[in-house]
Amino acid sequence: MSETTVVAAQAAAKKRGTARQTVRFVLGRIGGLLATLFVASLVVFGALYAAPGNPLSFLTQGRSMSPEAIAILEEQYHLNDPVWQQYLLWLGGALHGDFGMSIIYHQPVSEVLAARAPATILLIVMAAIAVLLAGLALGAYAGLKPGILSRSVMAGATAVMAVPTFVAAVVLILVFAVQLGWFPVFGAGVPGIDAVYHTVLPATALALASVAFVARLTQAAIRQELSADHVQTAISRGLPRRFIVQRHVVRNAAMPVLTVAGLTIAGLIAGSVVIEQVFQLGGLGQLLVSSVQQKDFPVVQAICLVYVAAFIVLNTVIDLAYALLDPRVGLGRKTS
């Protein structure tokens, strides 16, 4: 067998081994995702029994009902079944998009959520775009252009990070809605451009702290890459600064920054609850608060499960993307 054939066979075997390791890595992450979702569903369902009172008290809302009516409720919601059987019925329905009937709205929970979801999705998407564009731009400028202006930008970012989300929302309303009159105070508007216009202030309030965090992280990553040995060697060899920045600095700093930025964007899901309540957007977050107050537990369960599932899925996708795109991540391989 010639040397060329041996080398080719070794390369093919190495490629197959890498492919198998990648598949095992992806399957492992997906398995972890499913296990986490299962545990989250147990917690969400079990909260009904952890809350004061019993499930029947949530359904009756404290009203006096005849034994016949109570028996109908118990049969409709399977309250006489064992807890494990109730959980399996609820989980099976949730997997098919059936979360039961809303106690307050007397409609399927899935329809109630579908009517409120667009406002929440628009809010999170606009805030995520602001986090990526503004955070990365400010951090890159501060990292590549050290000076008084960049230090001022980072000082402002540090101050913004310390401001609670609801405080930022109130300040934005007072300045840009009440005093200047540039934006509406409350409401989500009608679908289309008007909805985007109504969501500008809420998305800004939701994104402010995350923009500051991503900006500081980006600055630190770029400064670290600029001081790396290979970058200093390239500078000493007289290579153009633009080439060094694009080829070595930004490229190496991008992956960890984008990963943390992605995790920060996933965290916007929780912050949207507060913002929707302040701006009265009528999304899932506001529905969650009102449902808790009105003890509409099927709606509370559904929204909590949707929020937890969205957060877990986003984290898993970011983890997979980082591991598959960054060659420095071993995917379980042993480095020689």
Short mmCIF file of C-alpha atoms in Angstrom, two decimals:
data_model
loop_
_atom_site.label_atom_id
_atom_site.label_comp_id
_atom_site.label_asym_id
_atom_site.label_seq_id
_atom_site.Cartn_x
_atom_site.Cartn_y
_atom_site.Cartn_z
CA MET A 1 0.00 0.00 0.00
CA SER A 2 1.48 3.36 -1.02
CA GLU A 3 2.11 6.18 1.42
CA THR A 4 -0.48 8.37 -0.31
CA THR A 5 -3.16 5.72 0.18
CA VAL A 6 -2.27 5.35 3.87
CA VAL A 7 -2.48 9.11 4.42
CA ALA A 8 -5.82 9.28 2.64
CA ALA A 9 -7.20 6.39 4.71
CA GLN A 10 -6.04 8.04 7.93
CA ALA A 11 -7.64 11.35 6.92
CA ALA A 12 -10.93 9.60 6.08
CA ALA A 13 -10.90 7.73 9.41
CA LYS A 14 -10.20 10.95 11.29
CA LYS A 15 -13.05 12.69 9.48
CA ARG A 16 -15.47 9.86 10.34
CA GLY A 17 -14.36 9.96 13.97
CA THR A 18 -14.90 13.71 14.12
CA ALA A 19 -18.37 13.33 12.59
CA ARG A 20 -19.31 10.67 15.16
CA GLN A 21 -18.06 12.83 18.03
CA THR A 22 -20.04 15.78 16.71
CA VAL A 23 -23.20 13.69 16.46
CA ARG A 24 -22.69 12.38 19.99
CA PHE A 25 -22.17 15.92 21.24
CA VAL A 26 -25.34 17.21 19.56
CA LEU A 27 -27.38 14.23 20.77
CA GLY A 28 -26.06 14.75 24.29
CA ARG A 29 -27.12 18.40 24.26
CA ILE A 30 -30.55 17.51 22.88
CA GLY A 31 -30.93 14.83 25.55
CA GLY A 32 -30.04 17.39 28.21
CA LEU A 33 -32.60 19.77 26.69
CA LEU A 34 -35.36 17.17 26.88
CA ALA A 35 -34.44 16.22 30.44
CA THR A 36 -34.47 19.86 31.54
CA LEU A 37 -37.82 20.47 29.87
CA PHE A 38 -39.22 17.40 31.64
CA VAL A 39 -38.04 18.66 35.04
CA ALA A 40 -39.41 22.13 34.26
CA SER A 41 -42.81 20.65 33.41
CA LEU A 42 -42.84 18.82 36.74
CA VAL A 43 -42.09 22.04 38.60
CA VAL A 44 -44.72 24.04 36.70
CA PHE A 45 -47.38 21.40 37.23
CA GLY A 46 -46.43 20.83 40.86
CA ALA A 47 -46.79 24.54 41.64
CA LEU A 48 -50.56 24.00 41.58
CA TYR A 49 -50.26 21.73 44.63
CA ALA A 50 -47.59 23.84 46.31
CA ALA A 51 -49.82 26.91 46.29
CA PRO A 52 -52.07 27.52 49.34
CA GLY A 53 -55.43 25.77 49.15
CA ASN A 54 -56.30 23.06 46.65
CA PRO A 55 -56.93 23.03 42.89
CA LEU A 56 -60.68 23.03 43.41
CA SER A 57 -60.50 26.34 45.29
CA PHE A 58 -58.84 27.91 42.23
CA LEU A 59 -61.59 26.59 39.98
CA THR A 60 -64.50 27.70 42.18
CA GLN A 61 -62.89 31.11 42.91
CA GLY A 62 -64.25 30.86 46.47
CA ARG A 63 -67.88 30.64 45.33
CA SER A 64 -70.35 28.27 46.95
CA MET A 65 -71.33 25.53 44.53
CA SER A 66 -73.65 22.58 44.68
CA PRO A 67 -72.18 19.09 45.07
CA GLU A 68 -73.30 18.29 41.51
CA ALA A 69 -71.41 21.28 40.09
CA ILE A 70 -68.32 20.39 42.11
CA ALA A 71 -68.50 16.82 40.82
CA ILE A 72 -68.65 18.13 37.23
CA LEU A 73 -65.55 20.27 37.84
CA GLU A 74 -63.69 17.36 39.40
CA GLU A 75 -64.50 15.17 36.42
CA GLN A 76 -63.67 17.87 33.86
CA TYR A 77 -60.26 18.60 35.39
CA HIS A 78 -59.58 14.98 36.49
CA LEU A 79 -59.18 16.02 40.12
CA ASN A 80 -60.23 12.59 41.34
CA ASP A 81 -57.42 10.92 39.40
CA PRO A 82 -54.02 10.24 40.99
CA VAL A 83 -51.57 13.13 40.74
CA TRP A 84 -49.25 11.27 38.37
CA GLN A 85 -52.15 10.56 36.04
CA GLN A 86 -53.21 14.21 36.11
CA TYR A 87 -49.66 15.21 35.23
CA LEU A 88 -49.48 12.80 32.29
CA LEU A 89 -52.82 14.06 30.97
CA TRP A 90 -51.69 17.66 31.30
CA LEU A 91 -48.29 16.97 29.73
CA GLY A 92 -49.84 15.04 26.84
CA GLY A 93 -52.19 17.93 26.14
CA ALA A 94 -49.36 20.47 26.40
CA LEU A 95 -47.30 18.54 23.85
CA HIS A 96 -50.24 18.91 21.44
CA GLY A 97 -50.77 22.59 22.27
CA ASP A 98 -53.78 21.90 24.51
CA PHE A 99 -53.39 23.57 27.92
CA GLY A 100 -57.01 23.22 28.95
CA MET A 101 -59.68 25.89 29.42
CA SER A 102 -59.14 29.31 30.95
CA ILE A 103 -61.15 29.80 34.14
CA ILE A 104 -61.59 33.55 33.58
CA TYR A 105 -61.89 33.80 29.79
CA HIS A 106 -63.79 30.52 29.26
CA GLN A 107 -61.70 29.86 26.14
CA PRO A 108 -58.98 27.36 25.32
CA VAL A 109 -55.76 28.55 26.90
CA SER A 110 -53.90 28.11 23.61
CA GLU A 111 -56.23 30.64 21.95
CA VAL A 112 -55.77 33.12 24.79
CA LEU A 113 -51.99 32.80 24.49
CA ALA A 114 -52.02 33.05 20.70
CA ALA A 115 -53.85 36.38 20.90
CA ARG A 116 -51.29 37.84 23.33
CA ALA A 117 -48.06 36.32 21.97
CA PRO A 118 -47.38 38.76 19.06
CA ALA A 119 -46.89 41.72 21.42
CA THR A 120 -44.39 39.78 23.52
CA ILE A 121 -42.50 38.42 20.51
CA LEU A 122 -42.21 41.89 18.96
CA LEU A 123 -40.96 43.34 22.25
CA ILE A 124 -38.27 40.68 22.71
CA VAL A 125 -37.15 40.80 19.06
CA MET A 126 -36.79 44.60 19.04
CA ALA A 127 -34.92 44.53 22.35
CA ALA A 128 -32.63 41.76 21.07
CA ILE A 129 -31.80 43.77 17.94
CA ALA A 130 -30.98 46.78 20.11
CA VAL A 131 -28.75 44.68 22.37
CA LEU A 132 -26.77 43.25 19.46
CA LEU A 133 -26.41 46.42 17.39
CA ALA A 134 -25.84 48.99 20.14
CA GLY A 135 -23.98 46.73 22.57
CA LEU A 136 -21.51 45.36 20.04
CA ALA A 137 -20.98 48.76 18.38
CA LEU A 138 -20.31 50.62 21.64
CA GLY A 139 -18.08 47.88 22.99
CA ALA A 140 -16.07 47.61 19.77
CA TYR A 141 -15.56 51.37 19.66
CA ALA A 142 -14.46 51.51 23.29
CA GLY A 143 -12.13 48.56 22.80
CA LEU A 144 -10.50 49.76 19.58
CA LYS A 145 -10.44 53.52 20.30
CA PRO A 146 -9.19 53.99 23.87
CA GLY A 147 -9.47 57.52 25.14
CA ILE A 148 -11.63 59.94 27.08
CA LEU A 149 -14.71 59.29 24.94
CA SER A 150 -14.48 55.51 25.23
CA ARG A 151 -13.95 55.75 28.99
CA SER A 152 -16.99 58.00 29.22
CA VAL A 153 -19.04 55.49 27.22
CA MET A 154 -18.04 52.64 29.53
CA ALA A 155 -18.69 54.74 32.63
CA GLY A 156 -22.16 55.47 31.31
CA ALA A 157 -22.67 51.78 30.55
CA THR A 158 -21.69 50.88 34.11
CA ALA A 159 -24.18 53.39 35.48
CA VAL A 160 -26.96 52.10 33.22
CA MET A 161 -26.33 48.50 34.33
CA ALA A 162 -27.14 49.54 37.92
CA VAL A 163 -30.57 50.98 36.98
CA PRO A 164 -33.48 48.55 37.52
CA THR A 165 -35.60 47.87 34.46
CA PHE A 166 -38.80 49.33 35.87
CA VAL A 167 -36.98 52.53 36.88
CA ALA A 168 -35.60 52.91 33.34
CA ALA A 169 -39.13 52.36 31.98
CA VAL A 170 -40.61 55.08 34.19
CA VAL A 171 -37.86 57.56 33.26
CA LEU A 172 -38.31 56.88 29.55
CA ILE A 173 -42.07 57.39 29.87
CA LEU A 174 -41.64 60.69 31.73
CA VAL A 175 -39.06 62.06 29.27
CA PHE A 176 -40.00 60.75 25.84
CA ALA A 177 -43.74 60.16 26.24
CA VAL A 178 -45.00 62.75 28.73
CA GLN A 179 -42.64 65.70 28.31
CA LEU A 180 -41.51 65.40 24.68
CA GLY A 181 -44.56 63.53 23.40
CA TRP A 182 -42.52 61.52 20.89
CA PHE A 183 -43.99 58.13 21.75
CA PRO A 184 -47.29 56.84 23.17
CA VAL A 185 -47.43 56.15 26.89
CA PHE A 186 -49.35 52.87 26.99
CA GLY A 187 -50.72 50.21 24.68
CA ALA A 188 -49.38 47.98 21.92
CA GLY A 189 -51.06 49.69 18.97
CA VAL A 190 -52.53 47.96 15.95
CA PRO A 191 -50.53 45.27 14.09
CA GLY A 192 -47.95 46.66 11.69
CA ILE A 193 -45.86 49.84 11.81
CA ASP A 194 -48.04 51.24 14.58
CA ALA A 195 -47.19 48.27 16.80
CA VAL A 196 -43.48 48.82 16.17
CA TYR A 197 -43.90 52.51 17.02
CA HIS A 198 -45.65 51.65 20.29
CA THR A 199 -42.92 49.13 21.18
CA VAL A 200 -39.92 51.45 20.76
CA LEU A 201 -39.93 52.73 24.35
CA PRO A 202 -40.68 49.35 25.96
CA ALA A 203 -37.96 47.65 23.92
CA THR A 204 -35.49 50.39 24.83
CA ALA A 205 -36.27 50.05 28.53
CA LEU A 206 -35.93 46.27 28.31
CA ALA A 207 -32.63 46.41 26.40
CA LEU A 208 -30.79 49.19 28.27
CA ALA A 209 -29.08 47.12 30.95
CA SER A 210 -28.27 44.33 28.48
CA VAL A 211 -26.78 46.81 26.00
CA ALA A 212 -24.48 48.10 28.71
CA PHE A 213 -23.47 44.59 29.75
CA VAL A 214 -22.72 43.45 26.19
CA ALA A 215 -20.78 46.67 25.53
CA ARG A 216 -18.52 46.13 28.54
CA LEU A 217 -18.02 42.48 27.64
CA THR A 218 -17.15 43.36 24.05
CA GLN A 219 -14.65 45.98 25.17
CA ALA A 220 -12.97 43.52 27.54
CA ALA A 221 -12.78 40.80 24.88
CA ILE A 222 -11.26 43.14 22.30
CA ARG A 223 -8.75 44.55 24.79
CA GLN A 224 -7.73 41.01 25.71
CA GLU A 225 -7.22 40.06 22.06
CA LEU A 226 -5.23 43.24 21.37
CA SER A 227 -2.78 42.29 24.11
CA ALA A 228 -2.42 38.69 22.89
CA ASP A 229 1.03 37.55 21.74
CA HIS A 230 0.01 36.75 18.16
CA VAL A 231 -1.56 40.20 17.73
CA GLN A 232 1.49 41.95 19.15
CA THR A 233 3.65 39.89 16.79
CA ALA A 234 1.52 40.94 13.82
CA ILE A 235 1.80 44.60 14.87
CA SER A 236 5.58 44.34 15.23
CA ARG A 237 5.79 42.89 11.71
CA GLY A 238 4.13 46.02 10.35
CA LEU A 239 0.88 44.45 9.15
CA PRO A 240 -1.95 46.92 8.46
CA ARG A 241 -4.05 47.68 11.54
CA ARG A 242 -7.33 47.07 9.70
CA PHE A 243 -6.14 43.61 8.65
CA ILE A 244 -5.03 42.78 12.20
CA VAL A 245 -8.30 43.96 13.70
CA GLN A 246 -10.50 42.09 11.22
CA ARG A 247 -8.45 38.90 10.94
CA HIS A 248 -7.25 38.40 14.50
CA VAL A 249 -8.94 40.69 17.03
CA VAL A 250 -12.62 40.80 16.00
CA ARG A 251 -12.64 37.23 14.73
CA ASN A 252 -11.30 35.75 17.98
CA ALA A 253 -13.36 38.00 20.25
CA ALA A 254 -16.62 37.47 18.37
CA MET A 255 -17.54 33.95 19.49
CA PRO A 256 -17.45 34.35 23.29
CA VAL A 257 -19.09 37.78 23.02
CA LEU A 258 -21.89 36.51 20.78
CA THR A 259 -22.42 33.54 23.08
CA VAL A 260 -22.87 35.70 26.17
CA ALA A 261 -24.95 38.15 24.15
CA GLY A 262 -27.20 35.27 23.14
CA LEU A 263 -27.62 34.20 26.76
CA THR A 264 -28.38 37.82 27.67
CA ILE A 265 -31.04 37.95 24.96
CA ALA A 266 -32.57 34.78 26.38
CA GLY A 267 -32.75 36.58 29.72
CA LEU A 268 -34.92 39.28 28.13
CA ILE A 269 -37.80 36.79 28.30
CA ALA A 270 -38.02 37.21 32.07
CA GLY A 271 -37.58 40.99 31.95
CA SER A 272 -40.41 41.36 29.46
CA VAL A 273 -42.95 40.55 32.21
CA VAL A 274 -42.11 43.76 34.10
CA ILE A 275 -41.96 45.92 30.97
CA GLU A 276 -45.30 44.70 29.66
CA GLN A 277 -46.91 45.51 32.98
CA VAL A 278 -45.46 49.04 33.05
CA PHE A 279 -46.40 49.87 29.45
CA GLN A 280 -49.65 47.85 29.42
CA LEU A 281 -48.70 46.07 26.19
CA GLY A 282 -51.23 43.28 26.64
CA GLY A 283 -48.70 40.52 25.96
CA LEU A 284 -47.99 37.25 27.72
CA GLY A 285 -46.18 38.96 30.59
CA GLN A 286 -49.13 41.16 31.47
CA LEU A 287 -51.45 38.19 31.03
CA LEU A 288 -49.30 36.21 33.47
CA VAL A 289 -49.57 38.89 36.15
CA SER A 290 -53.34 39.27 35.76
CA SER A 291 -53.84 35.49 35.69
CA VAL A 292 -51.91 35.10 38.95
CA GLN A 293 -54.05 37.79 40.55
CA GLN A 294 -57.27 36.19 39.26
CA LYS A 295 -56.07 32.65 40.05
CA ASP A 296 -56.52 31.50 36.44
CA PHE A 297 -54.13 28.64 37.03
CA PRO A 298 -54.34 26.87 33.63
CA VAL A 299 -53.16 30.12 31.99
CA VAL A 300 -50.41 30.58 34.59
CA GLN A 301 -49.18 27.03 34.02
CA ALA A 302 -49.16 27.45 30.24
CA ILE A 303 -47.29 30.78 30.24
CA CYS A 304 -44.71 29.56 32.75
CA LEU A 305 -44.09 26.45 30.68
CA VAL A 306 -43.78 28.48 27.46
CA TYR A 307 -41.35 30.94 29.06
CA VAL A 308 -39.21 28.22 30.62
CA ALA A 309 -39.19 26.18 27.40
CA ALA A 310 -38.22 29.22 25.30
CA PHE A 311 -35.37 30.07 27.67
CA ILE A 312 -34.05 26.50 27.77
CA VAL A 313 -34.29 26.04 24.00
CA LEU A 314 -32.47 29.32 23.32
CA ASN A 315 -29.69 28.40 25.73
CA THR A 316 -29.29 24.98 24.11
CA VAL A 317 -29.24 26.45 20.59
CA ILE A 318 -26.59 28.98 21.64
CA ASP A 319 -24.53 26.25 23.28
CA LEU A 320 -24.69 24.10 20.14
CA ALA A 321 -23.91 26.98 17.81
CA TYR A 322 -20.88 28.01 19.86
CA ALA A 323 -19.51 24.47 20.06
CA LEU A 324 -20.07 23.70 16.38
CA LEU A 325 -18.78 27.00 14.98
CA ASP A 326 -15.76 27.59 17.21
CA PRO A 327 -12.95 25.14 16.34
CA ARG A 328 -11.36 25.77 19.73
CA VAL A 329 -14.20 23.89 21.41
CA GLY A 330 -13.30 20.22 21.55
CA LEU A 331 -16.75 18.63 21.21
CA GLY A 332 -15.52 15.98 23.57
CA ARG A 333 -12.33 15.26 21.62
CA LYS A 334 -9.00 14.81 23.33
CA THR A 335 -6.32 17.21 22.25
CA SER A 336 -2.98 15.68 21.47
#
